[in-house]
mmCIF file of C-alpha atoms in Angstrom:
data_model
loop_
_atom_site.group_PDB
_atom_site.id
_atom_site.type_symbol
_atom_site.label_atom_id
_atom_site.label_comp_id
_atom_site.label_asym_id
_atom_site.label_seq_id
_atom_site.Cartn_x
_atom_site.Cartn_y
_atom_site.Cartn_z
ATOM 1 C CA UNK A 1472 52.226 102.254 58.527
ATOM 2 C CA UNK A 1473 52.131 98.995 60.504
ATOM 3 C CA UNK A 1474 53.865 97.228 57.599
ATOM 4 C CA UNK A 1475 56.652 99.854 57.687
ATOM 5 C CA UNK A 1476 57.221 99.292 61.419
ATOM 6 C CA UNK A 1477 57.366 95.509 60.904
ATOM 7 C CA UNK A 1478 59.884 95.925 58.101
ATOM 8 C CA UNK A 1479 62.008 98.268 60.267
ATOM 9 C CA UNK A 1480 61.970 95.803 63.175
ATOM 10 C CA UNK A 1481 62.988 92.977 60.857
ATOM 11 C CA UNK A 1482 65.934 95.028 59.570
ATOM 12 C CA UNK A 1483 67.074 95.689 63.157
ATOM 13 C CA UNK A 1484 67.212 91.963 63.770
ATOM 14 C CA UNK A 1485 69.579 91.630 60.833
ATOM 15 C CA UNK A 1486 72.114 94.043 62.346
ATOM 16 C CA UNK A 1487 74.949 91.911 63.789
ATOM 17 C CA UNK A 1488 75.580 92.102 67.525
ATOM 18 C CA UNK A 1489 78.800 93.933 68.372
ATOM 19 C CA UNK A 1490 80.781 92.907 71.439
ATOM 20 C CA UNK A 1491 81.348 95.954 73.646
ATOM 21 C CA UNK A 1492 84.998 95.017 74.039
ATOM 22 C CA UNK A 1493 85.514 95.557 70.323
ATOM 23 C CA UNK A 1494 84.302 99.157 70.717
ATOM 24 C CA UNK A 1495 86.783 100.005 73.464
ATOM 25 C CA UNK A 1496 90.262 100.830 72.232
ATOM 26 C CA UNK A 1497 93.427 101.609 74.101
ATOM 27 C CA UNK A 1498 94.410 105.256 74.229
ATOM 28 C CA UNK A 1499 97.418 106.738 75.989
ATOM 29 C CA UNK A 1500 99.502 104.378 78.128
ATOM 30 C CA UNK A 1501 99.337 105.978 81.576
ATOM 31 C CA UNK A 1502 101.165 103.392 83.682
ATOM 32 C CA UNK A 1503 103.569 100.562 82.961
ATOM 33 C CA UNK A 1504 105.416 98.344 85.402
ATOM 34 C CA UNK A 1505 107.207 95.072 84.749
ATOM 35 C CA UNK A 1506 106.870 94.103 88.443
ATOM 36 C CA UNK A 1507 110.253 92.456 88.005
ATOM 37 C CA UNK A 1508 112.411 93.966 90.776
ATOM 38 C CA UNK A 1509 112.101 95.484 94.224
ATOM 39 C CA UNK A 1510 112.975 98.843 92.684
ATOM 40 C CA UNK A 1511 109.935 98.622 90.388
ATOM 41 C CA UNK A 1512 107.526 98.539 93.347
ATOM 42 C CA UNK A 1513 109.408 100.706 95.849
ATOM 43 C CA UNK A 1514 106.472 103.141 96.015
ATOM 44 C CA UNK A 1515 103.732 100.473 96.199
ATOM 45 C CA UNK A 1516 101.915 100.019 99.517
ATOM 46 C CA UNK A 1517 101.564 96.644 101.242
ATOM 47 C CA UNK A 1518 98.832 96.127 103.821
ATOM 48 C CA UNK A 1519 98.735 92.902 105.805
ATOM 49 C CA UNK A 1520 101.330 90.257 106.785
ATOM 50 C CA UNK A 1521 102.800 89.314 103.415
ATOM 51 C CA UNK A 1522 106.204 88.876 101.870
ATOM 52 C CA UNK A 1523 107.194 90.316 98.503
ATOM 53 C CA UNK A 1524 109.863 88.398 96.563
ATOM 54 C CA UNK A 1525 111.152 88.349 92.986
ATOM 55 C CA UNK A 1526 111.966 85.214 91.008
ATOM 56 C CA UNK A 1527 112.814 85.157 87.297
ATOM 57 C CA UNK A 1528 111.464 88.693 86.879
ATOM 58 C CA UNK A 1529 108.126 87.882 88.516
ATOM 59 C CA UNK A 1530 106.715 89.532 91.632
ATOM 60 C CA UNK A 1531 105.688 86.867 94.152
ATOM 61 C CA UNK A 1532 103.311 87.573 97.040
ATOM 62 C CA UNK A 1533 102.525 85.218 99.887
ATOM 63 C CA UNK A 1534 101.980 85.248 103.642
ATOM 64 C CA UNK A 1535 104.640 83.277 105.564
ATOM 65 C CA UNK A 1536 102.984 80.546 107.607
ATOM 66 C CA UNK A 1537 99.653 81.731 106.147
ATOM 67 C CA UNK A 1538 99.563 84.421 108.796
ATOM 68 C CA UNK A 1539 96.999 86.715 107.195
ATOM 69 C CA UNK A 1540 95.307 88.309 104.196
ATOM 70 C CA UNK A 1541 97.025 91.154 102.366
ATOM 71 C CA UNK A 1542 96.653 93.866 99.703
ATOM 72 C CA UNK A 1543 99.372 95.367 97.503
ATOM 73 C CA UNK A 1544 98.374 98.799 96.174
ATOM 74 C CA UNK A 1545 99.686 100.625 93.131
ATOM 75 C CA UNK A 1546 100.248 104.228 94.312
ATOM 76 C CA UNK A 1547 98.843 105.879 91.179
ATOM 77 C CA UNK A 1548 95.316 107.261 90.916
ATOM 78 C CA UNK A 1549 93.721 105.914 87.746
ATOM 79 C CA UNK A 1550 90.866 107.569 85.846
ATOM 80 C CA UNK A 1551 87.329 106.225 85.892
ATOM 81 C CA UNK A 1552 87.743 104.880 82.355
ATOM 82 C CA UNK A 1553 90.691 102.575 81.744
ATOM 83 C CA UNK A 1554 91.982 99.276 80.395
ATOM 84 C CA UNK A 1555 94.351 97.389 82.719
ATOM 85 C CA UNK A 1556 96.319 94.275 81.825
ATOM 86 C CA UNK A 1557 98.659 92.017 83.776
ATOM 87 C CA UNK A 1558 99.847 88.431 83.895
ATOM 88 C CA UNK A 1559 99.258 86.076 86.823
ATOM 89 C CA UNK A 1560 100.461 82.579 87.696
ATOM 90 C CA UNK A 1561 99.529 80.368 90.627
ATOM 91 C CA UNK A 1562 102.465 79.095 92.662
ATOM 92 C CA UNK A 1563 100.507 76.965 95.172
ATOM 93 C CA UNK A 1564 97.386 75.204 93.906
ATOM 94 C CA UNK A 1565 96.328 73.681 97.231
ATOM 95 C CA UNK A 1566 94.375 76.838 98.193
ATOM 96 C CA UNK A 1567 94.104 80.531 97.483
ATOM 97 C CA UNK A 1568 91.930 83.466 96.514
ATOM 98 C CA UNK A 1569 92.903 86.466 94.360
ATOM 99 C CA UNK A 1570 91.062 89.768 94.038
ATOM 100 C CA UNK A 1571 91.624 92.984 92.130
ATOM 101 C CA UNK A 1572 90.320 96.193 93.703
ATOM 102 C CA UNK A 1573 89.719 99.184 91.441
ATOM 103 C CA UNK A 1574 88.233 102.700 91.602
ATOM 104 C CA UNK A 1575 89.175 102.630 95.286
ATOM 105 C CA UNK A 1576 88.700 105.956 97.037
ATOM 106 C CA UNK A 1577 87.605 107.291 100.399
ATOM 107 C CA UNK A 1578 83.858 107.662 100.826
ATOM 108 C CA UNK A 1579 84.255 111.443 100.877
ATOM 109 C CA UNK A 1580 86.419 111.477 97.763
ATOM 110 C CA UNK A 1581 89.766 111.452 99.573
ATOM 111 C CA UNK A 1582 92.714 109.224 98.689
ATOM 112 C CA UNK A 1583 92.694 105.854 100.435
ATOM 113 C CA UNK A 1584 96.102 106.873 101.827
ATOM 114 C CA UNK A 1585 94.870 110.193 103.225
ATOM 115 C CA UNK A 1586 95.823 110.774 106.849
ATOM 116 C CA UNK A 1587 92.129 111.065 107.745
ATOM 117 C CA UNK A 1588 91.431 107.474 106.673
ATOM 118 C CA UNK A 1589 91.334 104.704 109.305
ATOM 119 C CA UNK A 1590 94.548 102.697 109.500
ATOM 120 C CA UNK A 1591 94.626 99.453 107.556
ATOM 121 C CA UNK A 1592 97.549 97.287 108.585
ATOM 122 C CA UNK A 1593 96.226 93.739 108.911
ATOM 123 C CA UNK A 1594 94.470 93.153 105.577
ATOM 124 C CA UNK A 1595 91.064 92.638 107.225
ATOM 125 C CA UNK A 1596 88.497 92.406 104.414
ATOM 126 C CA UNK A 1597 85.833 94.613 105.998
ATOM 127 C CA UNK A 1598 88.287 97.542 105.917
ATOM 128 C CA UNK A 1599 87.929 97.462 102.131
ATOM 129 C CA UNK A 1600 84.306 96.382 101.737
ATOM 130 C CA UNK A 1601 82.379 97.859 104.673
ATOM 131 C CA UNK A 1602 84.687 100.571 105.989
ATOM 132 C CA UNK A 1603 85.634 104.085 104.930
ATOM 133 C CA UNK A 1604 86.246 103.476 101.217
ATOM 134 C CA UNK A 1605 84.274 102.788 98.067
ATOM 135 C CA UNK A 1606 85.523 100.433 95.369
ATOM 136 C CA UNK A 1607 84.703 97.592 93.023
ATOM 137 C CA UNK A 1608 86.392 94.231 93.393
ATOM 138 C CA UNK A 1609 86.537 91.025 91.388
ATOM 139 C CA UNK A 1610 87.631 87.672 92.788
ATOM 140 C CA UNK A 1611 89.106 85.921 89.748
ATOM 141 C CA UNK A 1612 90.744 82.917 91.438
ATOM 142 C CA UNK A 1613 88.578 81.278 94.094
ATOM 143 C CA UNK A 1614 89.815 78.239 95.980
ATOM 144 C CA UNK A 1615 89.768 79.308 99.614
ATOM 145 C CA UNK A 1616 90.208 76.829 102.403
ATOM 146 C CA UNK A 1617 86.902 78.154 103.736
ATOM 147 C CA UNK A 1618 85.172 77.625 100.356
ATOM 148 C CA UNK A 1619 87.245 75.265 98.176
ATOM 149 C CA UNK A 1620 86.792 74.880 94.425
ATOM 150 C CA UNK A 1621 84.335 77.756 94.035
ATOM 151 C CA UNK A 1622 86.014 78.755 90.765
ATOM 152 C CA UNK A 1623 83.419 81.292 89.576
ATOM 153 C CA UNK A 1624 84.482 84.932 89.486
ATOM 154 C CA UNK A 1625 82.444 87.380 91.562
ATOM 155 C CA UNK A 1626 82.083 91.138 91.083
ATOM 156 C CA UNK A 1627 81.136 93.192 94.122
ATOM 157 C CA UNK A 1628 80.536 96.896 94.693
ATOM 158 C CA UNK A 1629 81.545 98.505 97.956
ATOM 159 C CA UNK A 1630 80.905 100.011 100.417
ATOM 160 C CA UNK A 1631 78.477 97.235 101.283
ATOM 161 C CA UNK A 1632 79.960 94.006 99.887
ATOM 162 C CA UNK A 1633 77.170 93.985 97.290
ATOM 163 C CA UNK A 1634 77.391 90.961 94.999
ATOM 164 C CA UNK A 1635 76.388 92.450 91.653
ATOM 165 C CA UNK A 1636 77.413 89.595 89.366
ATOM 166 C CA UNK A 1637 78.470 85.971 89.616
ATOM 167 C CA UNK A 1638 80.421 85.478 86.426
ATOM 168 C CA UNK A 1639 82.075 82.606 84.630
ATOM 169 C CA UNK A 1640 84.880 80.384 85.934
ATOM 170 C CA UNK A 1641 87.967 82.504 86.575
ATOM 171 C CA UNK A 1642 91.462 81.041 86.701
ATOM 172 C CA UNK A 1643 90.909 77.264 86.983
ATOM 173 C CA UNK A 1644 91.658 75.944 90.452
ATOM 174 C CA UNK A 1645 94.448 73.576 89.440
ATOM 175 C CA UNK A 1646 96.022 75.751 86.768
ATOM 176 C CA UNK A 1647 99.697 76.675 86.976
ATOM 177 C CA UNK A 1648 99.691 78.290 83.521
ATOM 178 C CA UNK A 1649 100.478 81.939 82.884
ATOM 179 C CA UNK A 1650 97.176 83.779 82.494
ATOM 180 C CA UNK A 1651 96.678 87.112 80.764
ATOM 181 C CA UNK A 1652 94.236 89.375 82.621
ATOM 182 C CA UNK A 1653 92.353 92.295 81.086
ATOM 183 C CA UNK A 1654 90.101 94.609 83.112
ATOM 184 C CA UNK A 1655 87.980 97.228 81.344
ATOM 185 C CA UNK A 1656 86.115 100.032 83.137
ATOM 186 C CA UNK A 1657 84.243 102.455 80.872
ATOM 187 C CA UNK A 1658 81.601 104.533 82.608
ATOM 188 C CA UNK A 1659 79.379 101.980 84.309
ATOM 189 C CA UNK A 1660 80.536 99.121 82.088
ATOM 190 C CA UNK A 1661 82.897 96.608 83.715
ATOM 191 C CA UNK A 1662 84.469 93.661 81.907
ATOM 192 C CA UNK A 1663 87.100 91.150 82.914
ATOM 193 C CA UNK A 1664 88.824 88.813 80.472
ATOM 194 C CA UNK A 1665 91.154 85.925 81.256
ATOM 195 C CA UNK A 1666 93.149 84.811 78.214
ATOM 196 C CA UNK A 1667 90.620 86.681 76.018
ATOM 197 C CA UNK A 1668 87.754 84.733 77.603
ATOM 198 C CA UNK A 1669 85.070 87.031 79.023
ATOM 199 C CA UNK A 1670 84.493 86.277 82.692
ATOM 200 C CA UNK A 1671 82.663 89.389 83.954
ATOM 201 C CA UNK A 1672 80.292 91.660 81.996
ATOM 202 C CA UNK A 1673 78.199 94.037 84.089
ATOM 203 C CA UNK A 1674 76.870 97.564 83.801
ATOM 204 C CA UNK A 1675 76.459 99.738 86.895
ATOM 205 C CA UNK A 1676 73.291 101.792 86.490
ATOM 206 C CA UNK A 1677 74.447 104.263 89.148
ATOM 207 C CA UNK A 1678 71.132 103.898 90.989
ATOM 208 C CA UNK A 1679 70.622 100.533 92.683
ATOM 209 C CA UNK A 1680 73.966 100.514 94.508
ATOM 210 C CA UNK A 1681 74.694 104.236 94.458
ATOM 211 C CA UNK A 1682 76.551 106.364 91.959
ATOM 212 C CA UNK A 1683 79.025 104.901 89.487
ATOM 213 C CA UNK A 1684 82.522 104.911 90.966
ATOM 214 C CA UNK A 1685 85.114 106.851 89.023
ATOM 215 C CA UNK A 1686 88.837 107.490 89.592
ATOM 216 C CA UNK A 1687 90.840 105.760 92.302
ATOM 217 C CA UNK A 1688 93.473 103.172 93.166
ATOM 218 C CA UNK A 1689 94.027 99.625 91.894
ATOM 219 C CA UNK A 1690 95.273 96.936 94.260
ATOM 220 C CA UNK A 1691 95.891 93.187 94.311
ATOM 221 C CA UNK A 1692 94.507 91.242 97.266
ATOM 222 C CA UNK A 1693 95.231 87.681 98.341
ATOM 223 C CA UNK A 1694 93.788 85.595 101.124
ATOM 224 C CA UNK A 1695 96.300 84.134 103.544
ATOM 225 C CA UNK A 1696 96.583 80.747 101.796
ATOM 226 C CA UNK A 1697 97.614 82.235 98.454
ATOM 227 C CA UNK A 1698 100.922 82.377 96.615
ATOM 228 C CA UNK A 1699 100.630 84.016 93.191
ATOM 229 C CA UNK A 1700 103.160 85.653 90.904
ATOM 230 C CA UNK A 1701 102.489 88.777 88.809
ATOM 231 C CA UNK A 1702 104.212 90.672 86.015
ATOM 232 C CA UNK A 1703 103.702 93.284 83.280
ATOM 233 C CA UNK A 1704 101.042 95.508 84.828
ATOM 234 C CA UNK A 1705 99.957 98.147 82.290
ATOM 235 C CA UNK A 1706 97.092 100.649 82.274
ATOM 236 C CA UNK A 1707 95.780 102.676 79.343
ATOM 237 C CA UNK A 1708 93.252 105.439 79.002
ATOM 238 C CA UNK A 1709 90.295 104.523 76.811
ATOM 239 C CA UNK A 1710 90.547 106.084 73.375
ATOM 240 C CA UNK A 1711 87.772 108.582 72.738
#
């Protein structure tokens, strides 16, 4: 019997490892936006002192005179399982920090835009990480004036600003290339790819930091020193 178990274990070792990303396929396209004109984002919600401009069919976000941090929210509620893709390009490499929020919802299950939620008008970070909402967020470009050249991507779970994974280097600090972003959320599994390079790979067990977050909003956040451009934001259901 012991010999049988040893043989079985040896055979398991011969089974090739399968990357989780290869098991997740795109299902129905549930949202598509070129982010190319003011009309394309007329229903998006801006919080904080930022300016939205369009150049060569790219959406540009920055804060004039670096006045303050800001978040630009897609108005749609996305399911708890999705694949999101977009393109991003740095327009000012001297400093900046970019974040994507996802699965954002009020702590009692209400929309983040519900009238019962506290007002968020200045882009203050604690409103999103220690306030009345739950969400995940990933910082994928990290070159803040307060912490220059950090580079590594961080995944946090909120409420609580819990650092759950320090990942690989995100968008390189000095890069002005166009980068293709891919965010996967499937149950508790969260992955982020930049140009097909895996940067974040973490599984929420639903215990240590509270239950796994499900449906909610997606938003793009920038710190006050940042000027990035975005285009081609698309979200798919995950194929069953």
